[in-house]
Amino acid sequence: MPSESAAAPGASVAESASARGAAAANEPVDASAPRPAAGSTPVERPRGTIDGTDPSQYVRERSTDGRRDVSYPPAPEPVGVPVYDNHTHLEIEDGETGLSLDEQLERALAVGVHGVVQAGGDVDSSRWSAWAARSHPRVLAAVAIHPNEAPVYDQAGELDAAIAVIDELAAEPRVRAIGETGLDFFRTEADGIPAQIRSFEAHIALAKKHGIAMQIHDRDAHEAVLETLERVGAPEKTVFHCFSGDADMARIAADRGYYLSFAGNVTFKNAQNLRDALAVTPVDRILVETDAPFLTPAPYRGRPNAPYLIPVTLRFLAAELSMDADELAARVAANTLEVYGAFED
C-alpha cells in the first residue's frame, strides 16, 4: 500500500494515516526528485474510527485532486477459472462514486475473481479488515502496522499497544496473514528506521506465533528486508506484496521459498525490472494482486483500481510468460490457496 512518511511533528496517529500515499507503492520513481514532505499530500481522509460497535461505518477516501480521470475502468473479459486478489485495500473509497464492499466483491465475482485478501496498515484499518473477513465469505484479512506508521505510533508511545491489537486480531480464524509489514526507506527518514525494524521483527514473530502468512511491504529496502528475514527467520509462508526488486532479488526470494506478488505496476513502461523479475520467478511462487485503489494496470494507469481488474494484470503476466491465461490463473489460484487457505469456511 502506498504510504507517506511519519507525520509532521505533533501530528497524531490518525492524521498520519490520513496522509498516506501520494506516490504509488513500489512504482518506479525518479531518484533525483525531491521527496514530498511528510503529510504534505493528503490521499486518504478517515471518515470515522472504529469504536468496537460498528466497524462497517469506517472508510477512507482517496483524494481526486489533480487526477485527470477518476472514473472506474470498464470490466475486462472474465477469466475462465476462479482467481483471487491477494492484496487490496477496500476500506479506501476512490473515484467519482466510491464502491461499497459488496459492490467491489460483486464486480470482482462477475469477472471470475472469487475472493480478496483485505490488508490493513494501522489499528483501525486492521480492525476493519478483520470485520470484513468475518462478514463476507469472499474476504480474508491481513492485519499489521505499516512500516511508515510504525515510527508514528512509536513517537506517540503507542507502538507496543498497536502491535498488541494486531496480535489479538491475528487470532481470528479468517485473519490469514500479518501484513502489510516490512521496511520502507523511501518515505521514512533515518530517525524512524529503528522503529520500523522493531515493528517488522515483532510482526515476523506474530506470523510465526499464529502460524499464518506474512505480507511484506518493501520499498528502497531490499537488502535490509532480506537480511532481517535471514537473521530473524522468515515465516513459513512469506509474500513480497507488490514485488519491487529485480531479477537477482527474485532469484534469492524464490530460492528461499518466498512468494512474489505482482501488481498492476508490472505493466508500466518504466518497470522493466519487474518484468525481468517475473521471467525468473518459478510459477509456483507467483501471486497476483491489485493493491487497490492504487497501481491500476495499463492502459488505465491513474484511474481507480479494484479487484475486478485482476484479469488485466493476470493476462499481462501470462503474455510475458508465454502461457495460456487460464493455465496461469489456475496455477496462481492454487498458490493463493496454499498461502492463505480456503476462503469458504
CSV table of C-alpha atoms in Angstrom, one decimal:
chain,number,residue,atom,x,y,z
A,1,MET,CA,0.0,0.0,0.0
A,2,PRO,CA,1.3,3.5,-0.8
A,3,SER,CA,2.3,5.4,2.3
A,4,GLU,CA,3.7,8.7,3.3
A,5,SER,CA,6.4,9.0,5.9
A,6,ALA,CA,5.8,9.6,9.5
A,7,ALA,CA,3.5,12.5,10.4
A,8,ALA,CA,4.8,16.0,10.8
A,9,PRO,CA,5.9,17.0,14.4
A,10,GLY,CA,2.9,17.0,16.6
A,11,ALA,CA,0.7,15.1,14.2
A,12,SER,CA,-1.5,12.3,15.7
A,13,VAL,CA,-1.5,8.7,14.5
A,14,ALA,CA,-4.9,9.3,12.8
A,15,GLU,CA,-3.5,12.3,11.0
A,16,SER,CA,-0.6,10.3,9.8
A,17,ALA,CA,-2.9,7.6,8.4
A,18,SER,CA,-4.8,10.3,6.5
A,19,ALA,CA,-1.6,11.5,4.9
A,20,ARG,CA,-0.6,8.2,3.3
A,21,GLY,CA,0.3,7.6,-0.3
A,22,ALA,CA,1.0,10.4,-2.7
A,23,ALA,CA,3.0,8.1,-4.9
A,24,ALA,CA,2.1,4.6,-5.9
A,25,ALA,CA,3.8,2.0,-3.8
A,26,ASN,CA,6.9,0.5,-5.5
A,27,GLU,CA,6.2,2.3,-8.7
A,28,PRO,CA,9.4,3.3,-10.4
A,29,VAL,CA,10.4,6.8,-9.4
A,30,ASP,CA,12.9,9.4,-10.3
A,31,ALA,CA,15.5,9.0,-7.6
A,32,SER,CA,16.8,12.6,-8.1
A,33,ALA,CA,13.3,14.1,-7.5
A,34,PRO,CA,12.8,15.7,-4.0
A,35,ARG,CA,10.8,13.6,-1.6
A,36,PRO,CA,7.4,15.1,-0.5
A,37,ALA,CA,7.3,16.4,3.0
A,38,ALA,CA,5.6,14.1,5.4
A,39,GLY,CA,1.9,14.6,5.4
A,40,SER,CA,2.1,17.2,2.6
A,41,THR,CA,-0.3,15.4,0.2
A,42,PRO,CA,-3.4,14.0,1.8
A,43,VAL,CA,-4.7,11.0,0.0
A,44,GLU,CA,-6.9,9.2,2.5
A,45,ARG,CA,-9.3,11.0,4.8
A,46,PRO,CA,-10.7,9.0,7.6
A,47,ARG,CA,-14.5,9.4,7.8
A,48,GLY,CA,-14.7,7.7,11.1
A,49,THR,CA,-12.9,5.4,13.6
A,50,ILE,CA,-13.7,2.0,14.9
A,51,ASP,CA,-15.1,2.1,18.4
A,52,GLY,CA,-16.0,-1.6,18.5
A,53,THR,CA,-19.7,-1.1,17.8
A,54,ASP,CA,-20.0,-0.7,14.1
A,55,PRO,CA,-16.8,-1.3,12.0
A,56,SER,CA,-18.9,-1.1,8.8
A,57,GLN,CA,-19.0,2.7,9.2
A,58,TYR,CA,-15.2,3.1,8.9
A,59,VAL,CA,-14.0,4.2,5.5
A,60,ARG,CA,-11.2,6.3,4.0
A,61,GLU,CA,-11.4,8.4,0.8
A,62,ARG,CA,-8.6,8.8,-1.7
A,63,SER,CA,-8.2,12.3,-2.9
A,64,THR,CA,-9.0,13.0,-6.5
A,65,ASP,CA,-7.1,16.3,-6.6
A,66,GLY,CA,-5.0,16.7,-9.7
A,67,ARG,CA,-6.1,13.4,-11.3
A,68,ARG,CA,-7.2,13.6,-14.9
A,69,ASP,CA,-9.7,10.7,-14.9
A,70,VAL,CA,-11.3,9.3,-11.8
A,71,SER,CA,-13.8,7.0,-13.5
A,72,TYR,CA,-13.6,3.3,-12.9
A,73,PRO,CA,-12.2,1.4,-16.0
A,74,PRO,CA,-14.5,-1.0,-17.9
A,75,ALA,CA,-14.8,-4.6,-16.7
A,76,PRO,CA,-12.4,-6.9,-18.5
A,77,GLU,CA,-13.4,-10.2,-20.1
A,78,PRO,CA,-13.9,-12.8,-17.3
A,79,VAL,CA,-11.1,-15.3,-16.7
A,80,GLY,CA,-12.1,-18.9,-17.3
A,81,VAL,CA,-11.1,-20.2,-13.9
A,82,PRO,CA,-11.6,-18.7,-10.4
A,83,VAL,CA,-8.7,-16.4,-9.3
A,84,TYR,CA,-8.1,-14.2,-6.2
A,85,ASP,CA,-6.7,-10.8,-5.4
A,86,ASN,CA,-4.2,-11.5,-2.7
A,87,HIS,CA,-3.7,-7.8,-1.5
A,88,THR,CA,-6.2,-5.0,-1.6
A,89,HIS,CA,-7.4,-2.1,0.5
A,90,LEU,CA,-11.2,-1.9,0.1
A,91,GLU,CA,-11.7,0.4,3.1
A,92,ILE,CA,-10.4,3.2,0.8
A,93,GLU,CA,-13.1,4.7,-1.5
A,94,ASP,CA,-12.0,6.1,-4.8
A,95,GLY,CA,-13.3,7.6,-8.0
A,96,GLU,CA,-16.3,9.8,-8.8
A,97,THR,CA,-18.5,7.4,-6.8
A,98,GLY,CA,-17.0,5.2,-4.2
A,99,LEU,CA,-17.9,1.5,-4.3
A,100,SER,CA,-19.1,-0.3,-1.2
A,101,LEU,CA,-17.5,-3.5,-0.1
A,102,ASP,CA,-20.5,-5.5,-1.5
A,103,GLU,CA,-20.2,-3.7,-4.8
A,104,GLN,CA,-16.5,-4.4,-5.0
A,105,LEU,CA,-17.0,-8.1,-4.4
A,106,GLU,CA,-19.8,-8.4,-6.8
A,107,ARG,CA,-17.9,-6.7,-9.6
A,108,ALA,CA,-15.0,-9.0,-8.9
A,109,LEU,CA,-17.1,-12.1,-8.9
A,110,ALA,CA,-18.6,-11.2,-12.3
A,111,VAL,CA,-15.2,-11.4,-13.9
A,112,GLY,CA,-14.0,-14.6,-12.1
A,113,VAL,CA,-12.3,-13.1,-9.1
A,114,HIS,CA,-13.7,-15.2,-6.3
A,115,GLY,CA,-12.0,-13.7,-3.3
A,116,VAL,CA,-9.7,-11.0,-1.9
A,117,VAL,CA,-7.2,-10.6,0.9
A,118,GLN,CA,-8.0,-7.3,2.5
A,119,ALA,CA,-4.9,-5.8,4.1
A,120,GLY,CA,-4.6,-3.4,7.0
A,121,GLY,CA,-1.9,-0.8,7.7
A,122,ASP,CA,-2.8,0.6,11.1
A,123,VAL,CA,-5.0,-0.3,14.0
A,124,ASP,CA,-8.3,1.0,12.5
A,125,SER,CA,-7.8,-0.4,9.0
A,126,SER,CA,-6.7,-3.8,10.5
A,127,ARG,CA,-9.8,-3.9,12.7
A,128,TRP,CA,-11.9,-3.1,9.6
A,129,SER,CA,-10.1,-5.8,7.6
A,130,ALA,CA,-10.9,-8.4,10.3
A,131,TRP,CA,-14.5,-7.2,10.3
A,132,ALA,CA,-14.8,-7.5,6.5
A,133,ALA,CA,-13.4,-11.1,6.7
A,134,ARG,CA,-15.9,-12.0,9.4
A,135,SER,CA,-18.7,-10.5,7.4
A,136,HIS,CA,-18.1,-11.8,3.9
A,137,PRO,CA,-17.1,-15.4,2.8
A,138,ARG,CA,-15.1,-14.0,-0.2
A,139,VAL,CA,-12.8,-11.9,2.1
A,140,LEU,CA,-9.8,-13.0,4.1
A,141,ALA,CA,-7.8,-10.5,6.2
A,142,ALA,CA,-4.2,-9.4,6.7
A,143,VAL,CA,-3.5,-7.2,9.7
A,144,ALA,CA,-0.5,-5.1,10.6
A,145,ILE,CA,1.1,-1.8,11.3
A,146,HIS,CA,2.5,-0.5,8.1
A,147,PRO,CA,6.3,0.3,8.3
A,148,ASN,CA,5.6,4.0,7.7
A,149,GLU,CA,3.1,4.1,10.5
A,150,ALA,CA,5.5,2.3,13.0
A,151,PRO,CA,7.5,5.5,13.7
A,152,VAL,CA,4.3,7.5,14.3
A,153,TYR,CA,3.0,5.0,16.8
A,154,ASP,CA,6.5,4.9,18.4
A,155,GLN,CA,6.7,8.7,18.7
A,156,ALA,CA,3.3,8.6,20.4
A,157,GLY,CA,4.4,5.9,22.8
A,158,GLU,CA,1.8,3.6,21.3
A,159,LEU,CA,3.7,1.1,19.1
A,160,ASP,CA,3.7,-1.8,21.6
A,161,ALA,CA,-0.1,-1.3,22.2
A,162,ALA,CA,-0.8,-1.2,18.5
A,163,ILE,CA,1.2,-4.4,17.9
A,164,ALA,CA,-0.8,-6.0,20.8
A,165,VAL,CA,-4.0,-5.2,18.9
A,166,ILE,CA,-2.6,-6.9,15.8
A,167,ASP,CA,-1.7,-9.9,17.9
A,168,GLU,CA,-5.3,-10.1,19.2
A,169,LEU,CA,-6.8,-9.7,15.7
A,170,ALA,CA,-4.4,-12.3,14.3
A,171,ALA,CA,-6.0,-15.0,16.4
A,172,GLU,CA,-9.3,-14.7,14.5
A,173,PRO,CA,-9.9,-17.6,12.2
A,174,ARG,CA,-10.4,-15.5,9.0
A,175,VAL,CA,-7.3,-13.4,9.6
A,176,ARG,CA,-4.8,-15.4,7.5
A,177,ALA,CA,-1.8,-13.1,7.2
A,178,ILE,CA,0.3,-10.5,9.1
A,179,GLY,CA,0.6,-7.6,6.7
A,180,GLU,CA,1.4,-5.4,5.4
A,181,THR,CA,4.6,-5.1,7.3
A,182,GLY,CA,8.2,-4.6,6.3
A,183,LEU,CA,10.6,-1.7,5.7
A,184,ASP,CA,10.3,1.5,3.7
A,185,PHE,CA,13.3,3.7,3.4
A,186,PHE,CA,11.7,5.9,0.8
A,187,ARG,CA,9.0,7.6,2.9
A,188,THR,CA,10.5,7.3,6.4
A,189,GLU,CA,13.6,9.4,7.4
A,190,ALA,CA,16.6,7.8,9.1
A,191,ASP,CA,15.4,8.5,12.6
A,192,GLY,CA,12.3,6.4,12.0
A,193,ILE,CA,14.1,3.3,10.8
A,194,PRO,CA,14.8,1.8,14.2
A,195,ALA,CA,11.0,1.8,14.9
A,196,GLN,CA,10.4,0.2,11.5
A,197,ILE,CA,12.9,-2.6,12.2
A,198,ARG,CA,11.5,-3.2,15.7
A,199,SER,CA,8.0,-3.3,14.3
A,200,PHE,CA,9.0,-5.6,11.4
A,201,GLU,CA,10.7,-8.1,13.8
A,202,ALA,CA,7.6,-8.1,16.0
A,203,HIS,CA,5.3,-8.8,13.1
A,204,ILE,CA,7.5,-11.7,12.0
A,205,ALA,CA,7.2,-13.1,15.4
A,206,LEU,CA,3.4,-12.7,15.3
A,207,ALA,CA,3.1,-14.6,11.9
A,208,LYS,CA,5.1,-17.4,13.4
A,209,LYS,CA,3.1,-17.4,16.7
A,210,HIS,CA,-0.2,-17.7,14.9
A,211,GLY,CA,1.0,-19.9,12.1
A,212,ILE,CA,-0.2,-17.6,9.3
A,213,ALA,CA,1.4,-16.0,6.3
A,214,MET,CA,3.2,-12.6,6.2
A,215,GLN,CA,2.8,-9.9,3.5
A,216,ILE,CA,5.9,-7.7,3.1
A,217,HIS,CA,6.0,-4.1,2.1
A,218,ASP,CA,9.5,-3.4,0.7
A,219,ARG,CA,10.4,0.0,-0.7
A,220,ASP,CA,14.0,1.0,-1.2
A,221,ALA,CA,14.9,-1.5,1.5
A,222,HIS,CA,15.6,-4.7,-0.4
A,223,GLU,CA,18.9,-5.7,1.3
A,224,ALA,CA,17.6,-4.8,4.8
A,225,VAL,CA,14.4,-6.8,4.3
A,226,LEU,CA,16.3,-9.9,3.1
A,227,GLU,CA,18.8,-9.5,5.9
A,228,THR,CA,16.1,-9.2,8.5
A,229,LEU,CA,14.3,-12.3,7.2
A,230,GLU,CA,17.5,-14.3,7.2
A,231,ARG,CA,18.6,-13.1,10.6
A,232,VAL,CA,15.3,-13.5,12.4
A,233,GLY,CA,14.0,-16.3,10.4
A,234,ALA,CA,11.1,-15.9,7.9
A,235,PRO,CA,7.6,-17.3,8.5
A,236,GLU,CA,6.9,-20.5,6.6
A,237,LYS,CA,4.7,-18.5,4.1
A,238,THR,CA,6.3,-15.2,3.2
A,239,VAL,CA,4.9,-13.0,0.4
A,240,PHE,CA,6.6,-10.0,-1.1
A,241,HIS,CA,3.5,-7.8,-1.7
A,242,CYS,CA,3.8,-5.7,-4.9
A,243,PHE,CA,7.3,-7.1,-5.6
A,244,SER,CA,9.6,-4.2,-6.4
A,245,GLY,CA,13.0,-5.8,-6.8
A,246,ASP,CA,14.9,-7.0,-9.9
A,247,ALA,CA,15.7,-10.4,-11.3
A,248,ASP,CA,18.6,-11.0,-8.9
A,249,MET,CA,16.4,-10.4,-5.9
A,250,ALA,CA,13.6,-12.5,-7.4
A,251,ARG,CA,16.0,-15.4,-7.6
A,252,ILE,CA,17.1,-15.0,-4.0
A,253,ALA,CA,13.5,-14.8,-2.8
A,254,ALA,CA,12.3,-17.8,-4.8
A,255,ASP,CA,15.3,-19.8,-3.7
A,256,ARG,CA,14.4,-19.1,-0.1
A,257,GLY,CA,10.8,-20.2,-0.8
A,258,TYR,CA,9.2,-16.8,-0.6
A,259,TYR,CA,6.3,-15.8,-2.9
A,260,LEU,CA,6.4,-12.9,-5.2
A,261,SER,CA,3.1,-11.0,-5.7
A,262,PHE,CA,2.9,-8.9,-8.9
A,263,ALA,CA,0.6,-5.8,-9.1
A,264,GLY,CA,-0.5,-3.5,-11.9
A,265,ASN,CA,2.8,-1.7,-12.0
A,266,VAL,CA,4.4,-4.7,-13.8
A,267,THR,CA,2.5,-3.3,-16.9
A,268,PHE,CA,4.1,0.1,-16.7
A,269,LYS,CA,6.5,1.0,-19.4
A,270,ASN,CA,9.3,2.0,-17.0
A,271,ALA,CA,9.0,-1.2,-14.9
A,272,GLN,CA,11.3,-3.5,-16.9
A,273,ASN,CA,12.9,-4.6,-13.7
A,274,LEU,CA,9.6,-6.2,-12.6
A,275,ARG,CA,9.2,-8.0,-15.9
A,276,ASP,CA,12.7,-9.3,-15.6
A,277,ALA,CA,11.9,-10.5,-12.1
A,278,LEU,CA,8.8,-12.2,-13.3
A,279,ALA,CA,10.7,-14.0,-16.0
A,280,VAL,CA,12.9,-15.8,-13.5
A,281,THR,CA,10.2,-16.5,-10.9
A,282,PRO,CA,9.0,-20.1,-10.7
A,283,VAL,CA,5.3,-20.3,-11.5
A,284,ASP,CA,4.6,-21.9,-8.1
A,285,ARG,CA,5.9,-18.8,-6.4
A,286,ILE,CA,3.8,-16.2,-8.3
A,287,LEU,CA,0.8,-14.4,-6.8
A,288,VAL,CA,-1.2,-11.5,-8.3
A,289,GLU,CA,-2.8,-8.5,-6.6
A,290,THR,CA,-4.3,-5.1,-7.2
A,291,ASP,CA,-3.1,-3.1,-4.2
A,292,ALA,CA,-6.4,-1.3,-5.0
A,293,PRO,CA,-7.2,1.5,-5.3
A,294,PHE,CA,-3.6,2.1,-6.3
A,295,LEU,CA,-1.4,0.8,-9.1
A,296,THR,CA,-4.1,0.4,-11.8
A,297,PRO,CA,-2.6,-1.6,-14.7
A,298,ALA,CA,-2.1,-0.1,-18.1
A,299,PRO,CA,-3.9,1.1,-20.1
A,300,TYR,CA,-5.9,2.5,-17.2
A,301,ARG,CA,-3.0,3.8,-15.1
A,302,GLY,CA,-4.0,6.7,-12.8
A,303,ARG,CA,-7.7,5.7,-12.7
A,304,PRO,CA,-9.2,3.9,-9.7
A,305,ASN,CA,-8.1,0.3,-9.2
A,306,ALA,CA,-10.3,-2.5,-7.9
A,307,PRO,CA,-10.2,-6.3,-7.6
A,308,TYR,CA,-12.3,-6.7,-10.8
A,309,LEU,CA,-9.2,-5.6,-12.8
A,310,ILE,CA,-7.2,-8.6,-11.7
A,311,PRO,CA,-7.8,-10.3,-15.1
A,312,VAL,CA,-6.0,-7.3,-16.8
A,313,THR,CA,-2.8,-7.9,-14.8
A,314,LEU,CA,-3.1,-11.7,-15.0
A,315,ARG,CA,-3.3,-11.7,-18.8
A,316,PHE,CA,-0.3,-9.4,-19.0
A,317,LEU,CA,1.7,-11.8,-16.8
A,318,ALA,CA,0.6,-14.7,-18.9
A,319,ALA,CA,1.7,-13.0,-22.1
A,320,GLU,CA,5.1,-12.2,-20.6
A,321,LEU,CA,5.5,-15.8,-19.6
A,322,SER,CA,4.2,-17.2,-22.9
A,323,MET,CA,1.5,-19.1,-21.0
A,324,ASP,CA,-2.2,-19.5,-21.6
A,325,ALA,CA,-4.0,-17.1,-19.3
A,326,ASP,CA,-6.4,-19.7,-17.8
A,327,GLU,CA,-3.4,-22.0,-17.2
A,328,LEU,CA,-1.6,-19.3,-15.3
A,329,ALA,CA,-4.8,-18.3,-13.5
A,330,ALA,CA,-5.2,-21.9,-12.2
A,331,ARG,CA,-1.6,-22.0,-11.0
A,332,VAL,CA,-1.8,-18.6,-9.3
A,333,ALA,CA,-5.1,-19.6,-7.7
A,334,ALA,CA,-3.6,-22.7,-6.3
A,335,ASN,CA,-0.6,-20.7,-4.9
A,336,THR,CA,-3.1,-18.3,-3.3
A,337,LEU,CA,-5.0,-21.0,-1.5
A,338,GLU,CA,-1.7,-22.7,-0.5
A,339,VAL,CA,-0.6,-19.4,1.2
A,340,TYR,CA,-3.9,-18.3,2.8
A,341,GLY,CA,-6.1,-21.4,3.0
A,342,ALA,CA,-9.7,-21.7,1.7
A,343,PHE,CA,-12.0,-18.7,1.6
A,344,GLU,CA,-15.1,-20.6,2.4
A,345,ASP,CA,-15.2,-21.9,6.0
